[in-house]
Amino acid sequence: QAQLMESGGGLVQSGGSLRLSCVASGSINRINDMGWYRQAPGKEREPVAIITSDSATRYADSVKGRFTISRDNAKSTMWLQIDSLKPEDTAVYYCTAAIKTRFGVPFRDYWGQGTQVTVSS
């Protein structure tokens, strides 16, 4: 089994910044795509940013130019740098990764428990 653990959330004023981290641990043979999703109160979970194993990135239109996703494959770690925060960015942020736990086993999507980001106006 593999696990994902997020950290770095918190309460920040509008215009501020946060850096979220996601560390994969446990039985890991290979990690493919990784990404960040968020879920605001009363809304569905939505994709925020995706990064492939060779670090190609994609962003939701609402966060382009403000959020930066990155990863370190050697450390099985991914980050989300969040700048120019807005109150509408308030949500629980989840990391996800496609992980192969050993040779011959297919990739499976894993999710972290989530970290709360609250932006005050």
Short mmCIF file of N, CA and C in Angstrom, two decimals:
data_model
loop_
_atom_site.label_atom_id
_atom_site.label_comp_id
_atom_site.label_asym_id
_atom_site.label_seq_id
_atom_site.Cartn_x
_atom_site.Cartn_y
_atom_site.Cartn_z
N GLN A 1 0.82 -1.20 0.00
CA GLN A 1 0.00 0.00 0.00
C GLN A 1 0.86 1.25 0.00
N ALA A 2 0.33 2.32 -0.57
CA ALA A 2 0.99 3.61 -0.55
C ALA A 2 0.09 4.61 0.15
N GLN A 3 0.68 5.66 0.64
CA GLN A 3 -0.08 6.71 1.32
C GLN A 3 0.40 8.07 0.80
N LEU A 4 -0.52 9.04 0.83
CA LEU A 4 -0.20 10.42 0.50
C LEU A 4 -0.55 11.28 1.71
N MET A 5 0.33 12.21 2.03
CA MET A 5 0.09 13.10 3.17
C MET A 5 0.34 14.53 2.74
N GLU A 6 -0.70 15.36 2.88
CA GLU A 6 -0.57 16.78 2.56
C GLU A 6 -0.22 17.57 3.82
N SER A 7 0.39 18.72 3.61
CA SER A 7 0.66 19.66 4.70
C SER A 7 0.79 21.05 4.11
N GLY A 8 0.74 22.06 4.98
CA GLY A 8 1.00 23.42 4.54
C GLY A 8 -0.22 24.31 4.46
N GLY A 9 -1.40 23.77 4.71
CA GLY A 9 -2.59 24.60 4.68
C GLY A 9 -2.65 25.53 5.87
N GLY A 10 -3.62 26.43 5.86
CA GLY A 10 -3.76 27.35 6.97
C GLY A 10 -4.68 28.50 6.64
N LEU A 11 -4.68 29.48 7.53
CA LEU A 11 -5.48 30.70 7.37
C LEU A 11 -4.56 31.81 6.90
N VAL A 12 -4.94 32.46 5.82
CA VAL A 12 -4.10 33.52 5.26
C VAL A 12 -4.99 34.64 4.73
N GLN A 13 -4.47 35.83 4.76
CA GLN A 13 -5.23 36.97 4.25
C GLN A 13 -5.22 37.00 2.73
N SER A 14 -6.23 37.62 2.17
CA SER A 14 -6.30 37.79 0.73
C SER A 14 -5.04 38.46 0.21
N GLY A 15 -4.49 37.91 -0.86
CA GLY A 15 -3.24 38.41 -1.43
C GLY A 15 -2.02 37.70 -0.92
N GLY A 16 -2.19 36.87 0.09
CA GLY A 16 -1.07 36.15 0.68
C GLY A 16 -0.69 34.91 -0.11
N SER A 17 0.24 34.15 0.46
CA SER A 17 0.77 32.96 -0.21
C SER A 17 0.81 31.78 0.75
N LEU A 18 0.76 30.60 0.18
CA LEU A 18 0.95 29.36 0.92
C LEU A 18 1.70 28.39 0.02
N ARG A 19 2.37 27.43 0.65
CA ARG A 19 3.03 26.37 -0.09
C ARG A 19 2.56 25.04 0.48
N LEU A 20 1.82 24.31 -0.32
CA LEU A 20 1.33 23.00 0.09
C LEU A 20 2.32 21.93 -0.34
N SER A 21 2.44 20.91 0.50
CA SER A 21 3.32 19.78 0.19
C SER A 21 2.51 18.49 0.21
N CYS A 22 2.95 17.54 -0.58
CA CYS A 22 2.34 16.21 -0.61
C CYS A 22 3.46 15.19 -0.72
N VAL A 23 3.55 14.31 0.27
CA VAL A 23 4.60 13.30 0.30
C VAL A 23 3.98 11.92 0.15
N ALA A 24 4.48 11.16 -0.78
CA ALA A 24 4.06 9.78 -0.98
C ALA A 24 4.99 8.86 -0.21
N SER A 25 4.41 7.86 0.47
CA SER A 25 5.21 6.92 1.25
C SER A 25 4.61 5.54 1.16
N GLY A 26 5.32 4.58 1.73
CA GLY A 26 4.85 3.20 1.70
C GLY A 26 5.47 2.43 0.56
N SER A 27 4.74 1.48 0.03
CA SER A 27 5.22 0.64 -1.05
C SER A 27 5.07 1.37 -2.39
N ILE A 28 6.18 1.87 -2.93
CA ILE A 28 6.14 2.64 -4.16
C ILE A 28 7.18 2.11 -5.14
N ASN A 29 6.72 1.68 -6.29
CA ASN A 29 7.61 1.29 -7.37
C ASN A 29 7.81 2.43 -8.35
N ARG A 30 6.69 3.11 -8.66
CA ARG A 30 6.76 4.22 -9.60
C ARG A 30 5.54 5.11 -9.41
N ILE A 31 5.73 6.42 -9.60
CA ILE A 31 4.63 7.38 -9.55
C ILE A 31 4.48 8.01 -10.91
N ASN A 32 3.27 8.02 -11.42
CA ASN A 32 3.00 8.61 -12.73
C ASN A 32 2.49 10.04 -12.51
N ASP A 33 1.34 10.38 -13.04
CA ASP A 33 0.82 11.74 -12.84
C ASP A 33 0.50 12.00 -11.38
N MET A 34 0.72 13.25 -10.96
CA MET A 34 0.32 13.71 -9.63
C MET A 34 -0.50 14.98 -9.81
N GLY A 35 -1.31 15.29 -8.82
CA GLY A 35 -2.13 16.49 -8.98
C GLY A 35 -2.73 16.99 -7.69
N TRP A 36 -3.28 18.17 -7.79
CA TRP A 36 -4.00 18.80 -6.69
C TRP A 36 -5.44 19.06 -7.11
N TYR A 37 -6.34 18.74 -6.22
CA TYR A 37 -7.76 19.04 -6.37
C TYR A 37 -8.18 19.86 -5.16
N ARG A 38 -9.33 20.50 -5.27
CA ARG A 38 -9.86 21.21 -4.12
C ARG A 38 -11.38 21.08 -4.07
N GLN A 39 -11.90 21.19 -2.87
CA GLN A 39 -13.35 21.12 -2.68
C GLN A 39 -13.76 22.20 -1.71
N ALA A 40 -14.53 23.15 -2.21
CA ALA A 40 -15.07 24.22 -1.39
C ALA A 40 -16.39 23.77 -0.78
N PRO A 41 -16.80 24.39 0.32
CA PRO A 41 -18.07 24.00 0.97
C PRO A 41 -19.23 24.07 -0.01
N GLY A 42 -20.00 23.00 -0.07
CA GLY A 42 -21.18 22.97 -0.92
C GLY A 42 -20.90 22.78 -2.40
N LYS A 43 -19.63 22.55 -2.75
CA LYS A 43 -19.28 22.40 -4.16
C LYS A 43 -18.61 21.04 -4.39
N GLU A 44 -18.56 20.66 -5.66
CA GLU A 44 -17.90 19.41 -6.02
C GLU A 44 -16.38 19.59 -6.02
N ARG A 45 -15.68 18.49 -5.85
CA ARG A 45 -14.23 18.52 -5.93
C ARG A 45 -13.83 18.85 -7.36
N GLU A 46 -12.85 19.74 -7.52
CA GLU A 46 -12.44 20.16 -8.85
C GLU A 46 -10.92 20.08 -8.99
N PRO A 47 -10.44 19.80 -10.19
CA PRO A 47 -8.99 19.77 -10.42
C PRO A 47 -8.40 21.17 -10.39
N VAL A 48 -7.22 21.27 -9.82
CA VAL A 48 -6.53 22.55 -9.73
C VAL A 48 -5.30 22.55 -10.63
N ALA A 49 -4.47 21.53 -10.49
CA ALA A 49 -3.24 21.45 -11.27
C ALA A 49 -2.78 20.00 -11.35
N ILE A 50 -2.17 19.67 -12.49
CA ILE A 50 -1.67 18.32 -12.72
C ILE A 50 -0.23 18.42 -13.17
N ILE A 51 0.59 17.46 -12.75
CA ILE A 51 1.98 17.40 -13.20
C ILE A 51 2.30 15.96 -13.57
N THR A 52 2.86 15.77 -14.76
CA THR A 52 3.20 14.43 -15.22
C THR A 52 4.55 13.99 -14.63
N SER A 53 4.92 12.76 -14.90
CA SER A 53 6.17 12.22 -14.37
C SER A 53 7.39 12.95 -14.93
N ASP A 54 7.24 13.55 -16.11
CA ASP A 54 8.35 14.33 -16.66
C ASP A 54 8.12 15.82 -16.49
N SER A 55 7.24 16.17 -15.53
CA SER A 55 7.01 17.55 -15.06
C SER A 55 6.30 18.46 -16.05
N ALA A 56 5.56 17.92 -17.00
CA ALA A 56 4.65 18.76 -17.78
C ALA A 56 3.47 19.13 -16.88
N THR A 57 3.00 20.35 -17.01
CA THR A 57 1.96 20.83 -16.09
C THR A 57 0.72 21.32 -16.82
N ARG A 58 -0.40 21.26 -16.13
CA ARG A 58 -1.66 21.82 -16.60
C ARG A 58 -2.36 22.45 -15.40
N TYR A 59 -3.05 23.56 -15.66
CA TYR A 59 -3.72 24.28 -14.59
C TYR A 59 -5.17 24.58 -14.95
N ALA A 60 -6.01 24.66 -13.93
CA ALA A 60 -7.36 25.18 -14.12
C ALA A 60 -7.25 26.66 -14.49
N ASP A 61 -8.16 27.12 -15.32
CA ASP A 61 -8.11 28.52 -15.76
C ASP A 61 -8.15 29.48 -14.57
N SER A 62 -8.88 29.11 -13.54
CA SER A 62 -9.07 30.00 -12.40
C SER A 62 -7.79 30.22 -11.57
N VAL A 63 -6.78 29.38 -11.77
CA VAL A 63 -5.56 29.50 -10.96
C VAL A 63 -4.32 29.81 -11.80
N LYS A 64 -4.46 29.84 -13.12
CA LYS A 64 -3.30 30.10 -13.97
C LYS A 64 -2.65 31.43 -13.61
N GLY A 65 -1.34 31.41 -13.50
CA GLY A 65 -0.59 32.62 -13.17
C GLY A 65 -0.46 32.87 -11.68
N ARG A 66 -1.21 32.13 -10.86
CA ARG A 66 -1.14 32.30 -9.40
C ARG A 66 -0.63 31.06 -8.69
N PHE A 67 -0.92 29.88 -9.25
CA PHE A 67 -0.52 28.62 -8.64
C PHE A 67 0.61 28.00 -9.48
N THR A 68 1.55 27.36 -8.79
CA THR A 68 2.64 26.66 -9.47
C THR A 68 2.80 25.28 -8.85
N ILE A 69 2.67 24.26 -9.68
CA ILE A 69 2.84 22.88 -9.22
C ILE A 69 4.23 22.40 -9.59
N SER A 70 4.84 21.61 -8.70
CA SER A 70 6.18 21.08 -8.96
C SER A 70 6.31 19.75 -8.23
N ARG A 71 7.35 19.00 -8.57
CA ARG A 71 7.57 17.70 -7.92
C ARG A 71 9.04 17.35 -7.92
N ASP A 72 9.39 16.49 -6.99
CA ASP A 72 10.74 15.91 -6.92
C ASP A 72 10.55 14.41 -6.90
N ASN A 73 10.84 13.77 -8.02
CA ASN A 73 10.60 12.33 -8.13
C ASN A 73 11.46 11.54 -7.16
N ALA A 74 12.67 11.98 -6.90
CA ALA A 74 13.56 11.27 -5.99
C ALA A 74 13.03 11.26 -4.56
N LYS A 75 12.29 12.30 -4.22
CA LYS A 75 11.74 12.43 -2.86
C LYS A 75 10.26 12.05 -2.80
N SER A 76 9.68 11.64 -3.93
CA SER A 76 8.25 11.29 -3.99
C SER A 76 7.39 12.40 -3.39
N THR A 77 7.74 13.61 -3.73
CA THR A 77 7.10 14.79 -3.14
C THR A 77 6.62 15.74 -4.23
N MET A 78 5.49 16.37 -3.95
CA MET A 78 4.91 17.35 -4.86
C MET A 78 4.56 18.59 -4.04
N TRP A 79 4.62 19.73 -4.69
CA TRP A 79 4.28 20.98 -4.02
C TRP A 79 3.27 21.78 -4.85
N LEU A 80 2.57 22.66 -4.16
CA LEU A 80 1.71 23.63 -4.84
C LEU A 80 1.98 24.98 -4.21
N GLN A 81 2.64 25.84 -4.94
CA GLN A 81 2.87 27.21 -4.50
C GLN A 81 1.66 28.03 -4.89
N ILE A 82 1.05 28.63 -3.89
CA ILE A 82 -0.18 29.39 -4.13
C ILE A 82 0.09 30.86 -3.79
N ASP A 83 0.02 31.71 -4.77
CA ASP A 83 0.25 33.15 -4.59
C ASP A 83 -1.02 33.93 -4.90
N SER A 84 -1.04 35.18 -4.45
CA SER A 84 -2.18 36.07 -4.72
C SER A 84 -3.50 35.40 -4.36
N LEU A 85 -3.55 34.83 -3.17
CA LEU A 85 -4.74 34.09 -2.75
C LEU A 85 -5.97 34.98 -2.71
N LYS A 86 -7.09 34.39 -3.06
CA LYS A 86 -8.39 35.06 -3.06
C LYS A 86 -9.33 34.30 -2.14
N PRO A 87 -10.33 34.98 -1.60
CA PRO A 87 -11.30 34.26 -0.74
C PRO A 87 -11.93 33.06 -1.44
N GLU A 88 -12.11 33.14 -2.75
CA GLU A 88 -12.72 32.01 -3.47
C GLU A 88 -11.78 30.82 -3.60
N ASP A 89 -10.54 30.96 -3.16
CA ASP A 89 -9.62 29.82 -3.13
C ASP A 89 -9.82 29.00 -1.87
N THR A 90 -10.64 29.46 -0.96
CA THR A 90 -10.91 28.72 0.27
C THR A 90 -11.50 27.36 -0.05
N ALA A 91 -10.86 26.32 0.46
CA ALA A 91 -11.29 24.95 0.16
C ALA A 91 -10.39 23.97 0.91
N VAL A 92 -10.78 22.72 0.89
CA VAL A 92 -9.88 21.64 1.30
C VAL A 92 -9.12 21.21 0.04
N TYR A 93 -7.82 21.21 0.13
CA TYR A 93 -6.97 20.84 -1.00
C TYR A 93 -6.47 19.40 -0.81
N TYR A 94 -6.68 18.60 -1.84
CA TYR A 94 -6.30 17.19 -1.82
C TYR A 94 -5.21 16.93 -2.85
N CYS A 95 -4.25 16.09 -2.49
CA CYS A 95 -3.29 15.65 -3.49
C CYS A 95 -3.68 14.24 -3.94
N THR A 96 -3.34 13.94 -5.16
CA THR A 96 -3.61 12.64 -5.73
C THR A 96 -2.42 12.22 -6.58
N ALA A 97 -2.23 10.91 -6.69
CA ALA A 97 -1.13 10.40 -7.49
C ALA A 97 -1.47 9.02 -8.02
N ALA A 98 -1.02 8.75 -9.23
CA ALA A 98 -1.15 7.42 -9.82
C ALA A 98 0.12 6.65 -9.45
N ILE A 99 -0.04 5.63 -8.63
CA ILE A 99 1.12 4.92 -8.05
C ILE A 99 1.08 3.44 -8.40
N LYS A 100 2.23 2.95 -8.81
CA LYS A 100 2.43 1.51 -8.99
C LYS A 100 3.20 1.03 -7.77
N THR A 101 2.61 0.12 -6.99
CA THR A 101 3.25 -0.28 -5.74
C THR A 101 4.34 -1.34 -5.93
N ARG A 102 4.28 -2.09 -7.03
CA ARG A 102 5.36 -3.03 -7.32
C ARG A 102 5.28 -3.43 -8.78
N PHE A 103 6.34 -4.04 -9.28
CA PHE A 103 6.41 -4.45 -10.68
C PHE A 103 5.28 -5.41 -11.02
N GLY A 104 4.62 -5.14 -12.16
CA GLY A 104 3.57 -6.03 -12.62
C GLY A 104 2.18 -5.67 -12.14
N VAL A 105 2.10 -4.73 -11.21
CA VAL A 105 0.81 -4.30 -10.69
C VAL A 105 0.42 -3.01 -11.42
N PRO A 106 -0.82 -2.85 -11.83
CA PRO A 106 -1.20 -1.61 -12.53
C PRO A 106 -1.17 -0.39 -11.63
N PHE A 107 -1.05 0.77 -12.27
CA PHE A 107 -1.15 2.02 -11.52
C PHE A 107 -2.54 2.13 -10.89
N ARG A 108 -2.57 2.73 -9.71
CA ARG A 108 -3.83 2.98 -9.02
C ARG A 108 -3.79 4.39 -8.45
N ASP A 109 -4.95 5.05 -8.48
CA ASP A 109 -5.03 6.41 -7.94
C ASP A 109 -5.14 6.39 -6.42
N TYR A 110 -4.28 7.18 -5.77
CA TYR A 110 -4.33 7.36 -4.33
C TYR A 110 -4.64 8.82 -4.02
N TRP A 111 -5.29 9.03 -2.86
CA TRP A 111 -5.66 10.37 -2.42
C TRP A 111 -5.18 10.61 -1.01
N GLY A 112 -4.80 11.85 -0.74
CA GLY A 112 -4.49 12.24 0.63
C GLY A 112 -5.75 12.61 1.38
N GLN A 113 -5.57 12.94 2.68
CA GLN A 113 -6.71 13.28 3.53
C GLN A 113 -7.18 14.71 3.33
N GLY A 114 -6.34 15.54 2.76
CA GLY A 114 -6.72 16.93 2.51
C GLY A 114 -6.13 17.89 3.53
N THR A 115 -5.92 19.12 3.09
CA THR A 115 -5.45 20.18 3.99
C THR A 115 -6.29 21.42 3.73
N GLN A 116 -6.73 22.05 4.81
CA GLN A 116 -7.64 23.19 4.69
C GLN A 116 -6.88 24.47 4.38
N VAL A 117 -7.35 25.18 3.37
CA VAL A 117 -6.85 26.51 3.05
C VAL A 117 -8.01 27.48 3.21
N THR A 118 -7.83 28.47 4.07
CA THR A 118 -8.86 29.47 4.30
C THR A 118 -8.28 30.85 4.03
N VAL A 119 -8.94 31.60 3.16
CA VAL A 119 -8.47 32.92 2.78
C VAL A 119 -9.47 33.95 3.29
N SER A 120 -9.01 34.84 4.13
CA SER A 120 -9.88 35.89 4.66
C SER A 120 -9.77 37.14 3.80
N SER A 121 -10.89 37.85 3.69
CA SER A 121 -10.91 39.06 2.84
C SER A 121 -10.49 40.29 3.64
#
